[in-house]
mmCIF file of C-alpha atoms in Angstrom:
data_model
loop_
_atom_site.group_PDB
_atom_site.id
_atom_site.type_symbol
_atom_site.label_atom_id
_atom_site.label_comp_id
_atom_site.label_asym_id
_atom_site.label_seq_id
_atom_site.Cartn_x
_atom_site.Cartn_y
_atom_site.Cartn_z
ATOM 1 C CA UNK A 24 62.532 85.423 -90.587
ATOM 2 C CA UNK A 25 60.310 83.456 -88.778
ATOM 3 C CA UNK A 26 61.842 79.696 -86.569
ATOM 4 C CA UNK A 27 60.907 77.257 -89.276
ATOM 5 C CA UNK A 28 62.358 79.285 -92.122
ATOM 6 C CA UNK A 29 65.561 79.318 -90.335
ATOM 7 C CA UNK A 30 65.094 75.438 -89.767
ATOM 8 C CA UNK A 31 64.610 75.268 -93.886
ATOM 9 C CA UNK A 32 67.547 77.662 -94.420
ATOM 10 C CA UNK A 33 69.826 75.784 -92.461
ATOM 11 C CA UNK A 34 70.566 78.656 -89.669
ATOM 12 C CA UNK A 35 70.067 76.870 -86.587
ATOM 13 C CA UNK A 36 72.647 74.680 -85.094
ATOM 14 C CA UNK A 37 71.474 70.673 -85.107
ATOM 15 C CA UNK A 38 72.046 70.399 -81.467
ATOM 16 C CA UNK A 39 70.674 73.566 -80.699
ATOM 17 C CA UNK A 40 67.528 71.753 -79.107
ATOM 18 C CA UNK A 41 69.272 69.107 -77.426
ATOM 19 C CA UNK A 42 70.570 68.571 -73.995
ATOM 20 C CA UNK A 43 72.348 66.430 -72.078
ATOM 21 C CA UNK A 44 70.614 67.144 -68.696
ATOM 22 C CA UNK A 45 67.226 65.158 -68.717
ATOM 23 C CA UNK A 46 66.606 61.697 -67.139
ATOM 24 C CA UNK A 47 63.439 59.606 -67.503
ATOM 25 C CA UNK A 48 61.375 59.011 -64.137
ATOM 26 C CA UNK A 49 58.686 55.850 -64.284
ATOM 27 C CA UNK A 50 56.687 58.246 -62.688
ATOM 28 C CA UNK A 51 53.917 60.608 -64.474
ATOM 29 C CA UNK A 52 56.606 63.335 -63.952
ATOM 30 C CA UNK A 53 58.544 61.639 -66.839
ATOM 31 C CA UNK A 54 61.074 63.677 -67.568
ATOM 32 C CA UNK A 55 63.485 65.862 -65.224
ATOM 33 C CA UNK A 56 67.231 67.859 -64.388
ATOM 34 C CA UNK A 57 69.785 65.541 -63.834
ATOM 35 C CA UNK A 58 70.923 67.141 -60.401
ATOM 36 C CA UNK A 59 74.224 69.309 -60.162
ATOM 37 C CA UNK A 60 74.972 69.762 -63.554
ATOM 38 C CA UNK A 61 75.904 72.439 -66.265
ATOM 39 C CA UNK A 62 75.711 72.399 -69.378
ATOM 40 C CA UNK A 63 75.034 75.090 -72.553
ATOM 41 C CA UNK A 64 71.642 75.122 -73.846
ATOM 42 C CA UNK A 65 70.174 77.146 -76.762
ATOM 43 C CA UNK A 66 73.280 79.530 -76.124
ATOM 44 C CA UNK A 67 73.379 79.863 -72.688
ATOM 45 C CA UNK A 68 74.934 78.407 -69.586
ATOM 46 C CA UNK A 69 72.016 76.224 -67.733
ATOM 47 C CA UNK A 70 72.923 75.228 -64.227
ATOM 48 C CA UNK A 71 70.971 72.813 -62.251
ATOM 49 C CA UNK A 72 70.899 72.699 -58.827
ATOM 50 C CA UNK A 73 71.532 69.167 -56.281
ATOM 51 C CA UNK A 74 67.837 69.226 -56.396
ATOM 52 C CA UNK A 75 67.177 69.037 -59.835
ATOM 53 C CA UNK A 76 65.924 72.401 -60.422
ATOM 54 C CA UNK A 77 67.261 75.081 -62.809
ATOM 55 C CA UNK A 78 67.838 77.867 -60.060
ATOM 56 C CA UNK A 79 70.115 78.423 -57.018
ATOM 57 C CA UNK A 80 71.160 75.938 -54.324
ATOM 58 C CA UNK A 81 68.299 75.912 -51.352
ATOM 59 C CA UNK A 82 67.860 73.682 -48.756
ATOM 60 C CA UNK A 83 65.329 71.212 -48.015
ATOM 61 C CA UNK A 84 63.763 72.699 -44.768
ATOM 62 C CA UNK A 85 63.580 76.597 -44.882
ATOM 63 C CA UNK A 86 65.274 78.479 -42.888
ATOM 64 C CA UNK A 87 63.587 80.266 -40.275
ATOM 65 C CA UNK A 88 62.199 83.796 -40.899
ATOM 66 C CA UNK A 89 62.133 82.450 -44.648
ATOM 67 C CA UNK A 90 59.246 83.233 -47.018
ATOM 68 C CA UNK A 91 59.305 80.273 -49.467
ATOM 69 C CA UNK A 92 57.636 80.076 -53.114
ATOM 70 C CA UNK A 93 57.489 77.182 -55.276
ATOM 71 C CA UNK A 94 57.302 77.491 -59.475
ATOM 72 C CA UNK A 95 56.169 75.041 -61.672
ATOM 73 C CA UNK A 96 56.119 75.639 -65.359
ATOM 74 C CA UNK A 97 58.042 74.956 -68.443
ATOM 75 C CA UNK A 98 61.182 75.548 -70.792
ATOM 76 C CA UNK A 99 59.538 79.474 -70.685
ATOM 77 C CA UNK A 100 59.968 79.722 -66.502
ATOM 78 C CA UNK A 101 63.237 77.582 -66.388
ATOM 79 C CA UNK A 102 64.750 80.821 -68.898
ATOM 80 C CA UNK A 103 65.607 78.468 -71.839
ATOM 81 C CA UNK A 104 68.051 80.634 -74.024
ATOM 82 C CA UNK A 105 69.139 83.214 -71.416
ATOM 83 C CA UNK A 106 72.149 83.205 -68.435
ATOM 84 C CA UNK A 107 71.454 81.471 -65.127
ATOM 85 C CA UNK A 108 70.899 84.859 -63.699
ATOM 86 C CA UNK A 109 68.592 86.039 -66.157
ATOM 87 C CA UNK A 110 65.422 83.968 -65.772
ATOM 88 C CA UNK A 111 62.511 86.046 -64.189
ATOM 89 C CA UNK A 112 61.832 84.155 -61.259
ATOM 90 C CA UNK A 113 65.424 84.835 -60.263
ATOM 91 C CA UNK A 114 64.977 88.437 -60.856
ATOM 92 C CA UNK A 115 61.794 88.737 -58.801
ATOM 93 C CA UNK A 116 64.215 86.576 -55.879
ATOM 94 C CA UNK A 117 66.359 89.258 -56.026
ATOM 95 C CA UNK A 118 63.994 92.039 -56.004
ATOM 96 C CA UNK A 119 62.094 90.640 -53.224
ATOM 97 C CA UNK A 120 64.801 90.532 -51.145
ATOM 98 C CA UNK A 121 66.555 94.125 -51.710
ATOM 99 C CA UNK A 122 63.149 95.840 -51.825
ATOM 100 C CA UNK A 123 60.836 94.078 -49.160
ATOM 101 C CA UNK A 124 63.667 92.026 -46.820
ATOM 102 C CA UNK A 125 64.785 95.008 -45.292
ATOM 103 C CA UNK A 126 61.685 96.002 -44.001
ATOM 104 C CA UNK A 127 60.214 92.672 -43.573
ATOM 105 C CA UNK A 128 63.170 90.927 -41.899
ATOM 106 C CA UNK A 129 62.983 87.846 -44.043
ATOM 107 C CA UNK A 130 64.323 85.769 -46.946
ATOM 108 C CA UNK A 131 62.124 85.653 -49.747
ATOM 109 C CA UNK A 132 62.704 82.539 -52.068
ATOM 110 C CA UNK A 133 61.631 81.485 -55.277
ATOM 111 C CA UNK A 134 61.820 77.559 -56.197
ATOM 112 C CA UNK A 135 61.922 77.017 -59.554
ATOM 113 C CA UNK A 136 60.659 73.380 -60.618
ATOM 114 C CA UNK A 137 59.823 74.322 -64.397
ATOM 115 C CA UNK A 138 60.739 71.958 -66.894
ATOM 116 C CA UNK A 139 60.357 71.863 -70.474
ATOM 117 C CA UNK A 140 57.131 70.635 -71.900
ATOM 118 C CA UNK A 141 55.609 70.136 -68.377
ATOM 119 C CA UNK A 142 51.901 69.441 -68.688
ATOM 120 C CA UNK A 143 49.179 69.733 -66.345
ATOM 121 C CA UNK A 144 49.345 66.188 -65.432
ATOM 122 C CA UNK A 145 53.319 66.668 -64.932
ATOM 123 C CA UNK A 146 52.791 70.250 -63.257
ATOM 124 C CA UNK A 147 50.538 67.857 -60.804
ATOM 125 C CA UNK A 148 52.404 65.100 -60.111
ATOM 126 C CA UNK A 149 55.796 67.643 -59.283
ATOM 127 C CA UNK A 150 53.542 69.578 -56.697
ATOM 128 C CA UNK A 151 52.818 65.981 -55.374
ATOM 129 C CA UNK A 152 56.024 64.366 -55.681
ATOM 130 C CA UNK A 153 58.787 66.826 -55.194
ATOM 131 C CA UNK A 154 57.751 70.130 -54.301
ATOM 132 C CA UNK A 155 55.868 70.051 -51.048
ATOM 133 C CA UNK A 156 58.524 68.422 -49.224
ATOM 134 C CA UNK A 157 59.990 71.795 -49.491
ATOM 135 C CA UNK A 158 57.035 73.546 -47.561
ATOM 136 C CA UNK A 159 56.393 76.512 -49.583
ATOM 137 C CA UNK A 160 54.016 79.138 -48.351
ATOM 138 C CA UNK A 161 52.942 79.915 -51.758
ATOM 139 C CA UNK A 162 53.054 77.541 -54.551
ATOM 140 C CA UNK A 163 53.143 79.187 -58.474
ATOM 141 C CA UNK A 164 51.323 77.606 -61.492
ATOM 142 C CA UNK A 165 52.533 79.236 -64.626
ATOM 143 C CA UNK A 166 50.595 78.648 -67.760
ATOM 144 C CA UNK A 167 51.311 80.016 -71.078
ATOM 145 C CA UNK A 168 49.353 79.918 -74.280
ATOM 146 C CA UNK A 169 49.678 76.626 -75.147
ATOM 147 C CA UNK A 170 48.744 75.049 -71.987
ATOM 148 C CA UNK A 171 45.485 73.358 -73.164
ATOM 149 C CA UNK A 172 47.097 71.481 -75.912
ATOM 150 C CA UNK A 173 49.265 70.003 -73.723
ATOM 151 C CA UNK A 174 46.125 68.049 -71.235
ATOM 152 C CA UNK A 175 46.299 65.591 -73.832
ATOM 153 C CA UNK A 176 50.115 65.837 -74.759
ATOM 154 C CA UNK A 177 50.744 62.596 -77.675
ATOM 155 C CA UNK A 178 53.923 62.256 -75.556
ATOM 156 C CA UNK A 179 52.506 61.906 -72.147
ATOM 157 C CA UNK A 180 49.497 60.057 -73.588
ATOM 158 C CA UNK A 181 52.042 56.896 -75.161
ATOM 159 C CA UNK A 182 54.193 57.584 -71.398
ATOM 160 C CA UNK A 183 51.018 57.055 -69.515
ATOM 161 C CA UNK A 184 50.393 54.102 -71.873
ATOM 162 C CA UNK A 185 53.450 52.610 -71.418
ATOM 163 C CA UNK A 186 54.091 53.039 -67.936
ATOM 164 C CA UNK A 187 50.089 52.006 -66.857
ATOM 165 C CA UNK A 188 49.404 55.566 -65.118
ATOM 166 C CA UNK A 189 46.030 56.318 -66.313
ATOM 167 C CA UNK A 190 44.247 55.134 -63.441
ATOM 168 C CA UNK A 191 46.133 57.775 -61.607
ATOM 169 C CA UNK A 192 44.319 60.231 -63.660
ATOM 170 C CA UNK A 193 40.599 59.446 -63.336
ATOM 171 C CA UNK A 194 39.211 62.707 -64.898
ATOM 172 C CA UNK A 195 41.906 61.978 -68.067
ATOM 173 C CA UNK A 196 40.257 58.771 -68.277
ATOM 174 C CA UNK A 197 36.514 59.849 -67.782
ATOM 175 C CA UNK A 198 37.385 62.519 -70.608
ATOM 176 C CA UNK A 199 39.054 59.548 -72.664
ATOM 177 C CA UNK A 200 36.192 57.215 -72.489
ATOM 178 C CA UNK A 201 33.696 59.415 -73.384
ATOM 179 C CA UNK A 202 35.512 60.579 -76.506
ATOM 180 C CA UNK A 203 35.979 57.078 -77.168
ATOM 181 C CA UNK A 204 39.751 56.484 -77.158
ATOM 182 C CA UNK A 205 41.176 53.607 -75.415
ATOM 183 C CA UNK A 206 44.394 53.457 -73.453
ATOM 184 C CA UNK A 207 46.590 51.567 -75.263
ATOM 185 C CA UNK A 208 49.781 52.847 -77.537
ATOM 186 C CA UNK A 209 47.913 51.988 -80.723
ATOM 187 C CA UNK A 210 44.515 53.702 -79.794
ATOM 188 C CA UNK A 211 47.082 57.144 -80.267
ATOM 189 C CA UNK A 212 49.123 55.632 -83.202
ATOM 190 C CA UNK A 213 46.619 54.553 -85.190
ATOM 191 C CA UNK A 214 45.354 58.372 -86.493
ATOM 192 C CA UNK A 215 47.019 60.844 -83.551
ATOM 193 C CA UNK A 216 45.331 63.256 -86.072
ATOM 194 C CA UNK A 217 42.117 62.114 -85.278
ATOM 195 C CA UNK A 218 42.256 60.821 -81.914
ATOM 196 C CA UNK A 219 43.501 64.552 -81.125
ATOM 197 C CA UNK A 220 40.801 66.206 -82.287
ATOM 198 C CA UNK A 221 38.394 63.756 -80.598
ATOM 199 C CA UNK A 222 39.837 64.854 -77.138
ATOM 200 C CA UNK A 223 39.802 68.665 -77.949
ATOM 201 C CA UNK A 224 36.538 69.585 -76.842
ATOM 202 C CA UNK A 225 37.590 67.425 -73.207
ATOM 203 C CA UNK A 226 40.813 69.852 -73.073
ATOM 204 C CA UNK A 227 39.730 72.827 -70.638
ATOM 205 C CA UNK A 228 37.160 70.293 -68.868
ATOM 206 C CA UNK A 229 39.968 68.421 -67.494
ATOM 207 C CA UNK A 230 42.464 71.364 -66.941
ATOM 208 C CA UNK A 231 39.724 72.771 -64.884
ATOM 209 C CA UNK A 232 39.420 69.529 -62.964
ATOM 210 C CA UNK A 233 43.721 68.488 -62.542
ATOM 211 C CA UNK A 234 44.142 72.757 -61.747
ATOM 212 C CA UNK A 235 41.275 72.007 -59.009
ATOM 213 C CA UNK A 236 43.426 69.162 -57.665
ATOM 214 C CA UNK A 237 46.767 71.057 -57.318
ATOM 215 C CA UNK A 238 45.026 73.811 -55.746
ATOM 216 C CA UNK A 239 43.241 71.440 -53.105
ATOM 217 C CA UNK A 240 47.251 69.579 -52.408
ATOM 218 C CA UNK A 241 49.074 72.342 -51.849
ATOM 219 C CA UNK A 242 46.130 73.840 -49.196
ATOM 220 C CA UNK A 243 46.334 70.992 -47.756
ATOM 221 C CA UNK A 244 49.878 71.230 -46.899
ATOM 222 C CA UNK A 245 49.016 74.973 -46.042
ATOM 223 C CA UNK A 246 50.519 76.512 -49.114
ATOM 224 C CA UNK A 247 48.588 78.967 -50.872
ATOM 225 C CA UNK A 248 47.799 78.838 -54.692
ATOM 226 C CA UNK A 249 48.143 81.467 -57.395
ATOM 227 C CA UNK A 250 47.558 81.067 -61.290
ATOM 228 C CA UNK A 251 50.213 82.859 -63.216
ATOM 229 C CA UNK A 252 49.340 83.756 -66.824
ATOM 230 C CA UNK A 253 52.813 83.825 -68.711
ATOM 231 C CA UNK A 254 52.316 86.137 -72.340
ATOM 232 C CA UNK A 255 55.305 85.316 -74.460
ATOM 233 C CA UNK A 256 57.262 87.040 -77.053
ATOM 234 C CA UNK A 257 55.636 84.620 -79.808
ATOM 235 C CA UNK A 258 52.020 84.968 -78.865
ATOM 236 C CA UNK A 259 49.625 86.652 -81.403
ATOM 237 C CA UNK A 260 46.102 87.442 -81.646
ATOM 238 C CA UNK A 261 44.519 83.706 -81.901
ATOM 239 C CA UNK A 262 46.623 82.264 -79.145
ATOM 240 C CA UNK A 263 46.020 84.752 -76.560
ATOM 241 C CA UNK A 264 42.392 84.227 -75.860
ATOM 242 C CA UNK A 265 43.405 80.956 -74.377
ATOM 243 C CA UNK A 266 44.970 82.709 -71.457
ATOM 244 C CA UNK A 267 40.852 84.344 -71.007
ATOM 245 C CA UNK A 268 40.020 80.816 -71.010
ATOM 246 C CA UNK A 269 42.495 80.084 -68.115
ATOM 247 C CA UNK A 270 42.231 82.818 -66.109
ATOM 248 C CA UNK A 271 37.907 81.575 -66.025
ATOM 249 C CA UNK A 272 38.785 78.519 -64.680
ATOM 250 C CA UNK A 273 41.229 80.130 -61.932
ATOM 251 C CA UNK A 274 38.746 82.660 -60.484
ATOM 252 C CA UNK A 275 36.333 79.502 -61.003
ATOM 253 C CA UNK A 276 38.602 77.517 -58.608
ATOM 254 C CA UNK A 277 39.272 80.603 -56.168
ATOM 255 C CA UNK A 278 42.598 81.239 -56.321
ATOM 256 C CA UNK A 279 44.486 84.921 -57.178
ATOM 257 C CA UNK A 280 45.318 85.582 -60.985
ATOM 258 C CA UNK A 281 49.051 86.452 -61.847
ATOM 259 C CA UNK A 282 47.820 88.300 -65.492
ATOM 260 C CA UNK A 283 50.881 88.871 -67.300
ATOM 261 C CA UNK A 284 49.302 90.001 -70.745
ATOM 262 C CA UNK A 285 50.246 93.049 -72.130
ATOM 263 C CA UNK A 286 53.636 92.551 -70.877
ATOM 264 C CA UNK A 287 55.228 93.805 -74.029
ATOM 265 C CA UNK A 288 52.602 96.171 -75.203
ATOM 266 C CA UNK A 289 55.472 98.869 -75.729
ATOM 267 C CA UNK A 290 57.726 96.703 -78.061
ATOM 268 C CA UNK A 291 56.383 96.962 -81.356
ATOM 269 C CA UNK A 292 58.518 94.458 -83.157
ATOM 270 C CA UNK A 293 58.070 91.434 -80.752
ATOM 271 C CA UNK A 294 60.844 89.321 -82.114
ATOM 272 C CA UNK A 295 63.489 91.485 -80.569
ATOM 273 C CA UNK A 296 62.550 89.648 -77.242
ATOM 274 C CA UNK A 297 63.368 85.964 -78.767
ATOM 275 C CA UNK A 298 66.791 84.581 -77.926
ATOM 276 C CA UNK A 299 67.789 84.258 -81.610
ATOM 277 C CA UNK A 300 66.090 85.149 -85.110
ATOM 278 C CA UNK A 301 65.303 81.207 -85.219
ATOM 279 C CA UNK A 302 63.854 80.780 -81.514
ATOM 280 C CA UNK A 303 61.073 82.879 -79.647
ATOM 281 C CA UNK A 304 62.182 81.888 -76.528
ATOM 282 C CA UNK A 305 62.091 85.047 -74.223
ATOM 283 C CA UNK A 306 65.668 86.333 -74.069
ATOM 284 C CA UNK A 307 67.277 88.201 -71.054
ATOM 285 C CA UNK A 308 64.829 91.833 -72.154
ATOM 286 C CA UNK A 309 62.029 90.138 -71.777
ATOM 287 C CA UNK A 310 62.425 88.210 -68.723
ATOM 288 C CA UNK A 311 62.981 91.654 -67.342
ATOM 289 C CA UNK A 312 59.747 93.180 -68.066
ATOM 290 C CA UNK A 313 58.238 89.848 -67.262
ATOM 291 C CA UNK A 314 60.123 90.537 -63.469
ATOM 292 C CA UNK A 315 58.932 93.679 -63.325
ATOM 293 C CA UNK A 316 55.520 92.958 -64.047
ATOM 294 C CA UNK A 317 55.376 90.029 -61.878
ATOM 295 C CA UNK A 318 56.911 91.615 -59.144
ATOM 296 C CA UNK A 319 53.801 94.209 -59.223
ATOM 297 C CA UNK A 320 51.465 91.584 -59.677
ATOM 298 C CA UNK A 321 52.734 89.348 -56.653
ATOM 299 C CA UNK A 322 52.451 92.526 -54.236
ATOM 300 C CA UNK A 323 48.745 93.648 -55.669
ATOM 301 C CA UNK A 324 47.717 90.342 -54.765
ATOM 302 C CA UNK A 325 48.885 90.552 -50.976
ATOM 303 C CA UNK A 326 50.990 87.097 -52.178
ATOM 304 C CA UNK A 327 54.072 87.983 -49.767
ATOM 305 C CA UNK A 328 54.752 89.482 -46.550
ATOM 306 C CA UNK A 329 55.303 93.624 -47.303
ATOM 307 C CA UNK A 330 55.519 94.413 -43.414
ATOM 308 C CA UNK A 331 57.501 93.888 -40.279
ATOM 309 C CA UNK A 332 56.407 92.016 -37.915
ATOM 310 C CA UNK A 333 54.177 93.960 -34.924
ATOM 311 C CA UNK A 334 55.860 93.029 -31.781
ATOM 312 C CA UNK A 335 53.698 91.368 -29.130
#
């Protein structure tokens, strides 16, 4: 059974995509955790933090002899479907720290400021906004499969309508004008169809150009940059190549490649790693072997501290 069967069949629950932890921002973050509270999402207990993040309590200013990384990415990074323990950046936390803190004699953090249906523009704006002020030594773009469709997200399009943030966005714009789409509600509502397609050929253009610009903040505030490539569970032959297509424009813009595919290249019935029959979420398995994996990755790429400290 495949997700929208079980929608026609009746099998999934009619809240089971709803929750009660989002507020709106007027911001071109738009949507995000209300802070310190729990609730049950898509089965599972989701905890956010007095921060508004969907991981553990950290504070503001690291601690010294702390080695601090920052995640942005969507429902897929903040573990939608699986325990607060579960997700795989809280995994590779905990692996870090057994594994390389003994040696190293520090505390290895991961910051986890996913958020459902984050775009590039969103992914942008939270490096900008929120996650700096944290001053993170290396700062984590996850993209999955479907990160191109979201440049020119119909939501975020009528949000930066509404809310007169596309001068924030000058490459959006450039792309918009020269597809010929103006920036009012209607110019979307009118055929979203349409006006869709005219903006697909703009998609990795711009991508390109708003990765460039998250790159260039975060060096700025001394933070290194990596691009992680998130395969999930759902992901098939014609949605992969986009992930080639994102890991050019990374090496383009210089920074190291986290290349997740082939993470489940041993399971051969892929929908054992969705949270239920009717949602391809990856459940608890899979963020495992995305932990593992990433864990590798992260110390191939010379990303975090592996020594101890040579005494002067």
């Amino acid at each position: 059974f495949n997700s929208e069967l079980w929608d026609v069949m009746g099998g999934k629950p009619p809240d089971w995509n709803v929750g009660d932890q989002g507020q709106a921002r007027t911001d071109a973050i738009r949507i995000e955790f209300v802070p310190s509270s729990t609730a049950v999402f898509k089965g599972a207990t989701r905890t956010i933090n007095s921060h508004g993040m969907r991981d553990r309590e950290y504070s503001v200013v690291p601690r010294p002899d702390t080695f601090r990384i920052a995640l942005v990415g969507t429902s897929h990074d903040t573990g939608a479907g699986v325990e607060d323990g579960e997700t795989y950046e809280n995994l590779v936390e905990d692996r870090l720290n057994a594994e390389l803190g003994p040696v190293t004699g520090l505390t290895y953090e991961i910051l986890n400021f996913s958020h459902g249906g984050y775009t590039a523009i969103q992914k942008l704006e939270t490096l900008r906004v929120k996650m700096l002020a944290f001053k993170p030594d290396l700062v984590i773009y996850a993209a999955a499969s479907n990160e191109l469709e979201g440049v020119f997200s119909p939501t975020m399009f009528r949000w930066l309508a509404q809310n007169d943030l596309f001068d924030q966005f000058p490459d959006v714009l450039d792309a918009m004008n020269r597809a010929g789409i103006g920036t009012e509600v209607e110019d979307f509502d009118s055929n979203e169809e349409a006006t869709s397609a005219k903006l697909r050929p703009y998609e990795e253009e711009v991508f390109a150009k708003l990765f460039r610009k998250f790159r260039d903040l975060a060096e700025r505030q001394e933070a290194q940059t990596a691009l992680l490539l998130l395969e999930i569970p759902d992901d098939t032959s014609q949605s992969l190549p986009v992930l080639e297509r994102l890991q050019a424009v990374g090496e383009k813009v210089g920074v190291p490649i986290l290349d997740l595919r082939g993470v489940f290249v041993g399971v051969s019935d892929r929908s054992t790693l969705w949270i239920t029959p009717y949602d391809s979420h990856t459940n608890a398995a899979g963020h495992q072997m995305i932990a593992d994996l990433l864990f590798e990755k992260v110390l191939l790429n010379d990303l975090v501290p592996t020594k101890a400290p040579v005494a002067n």
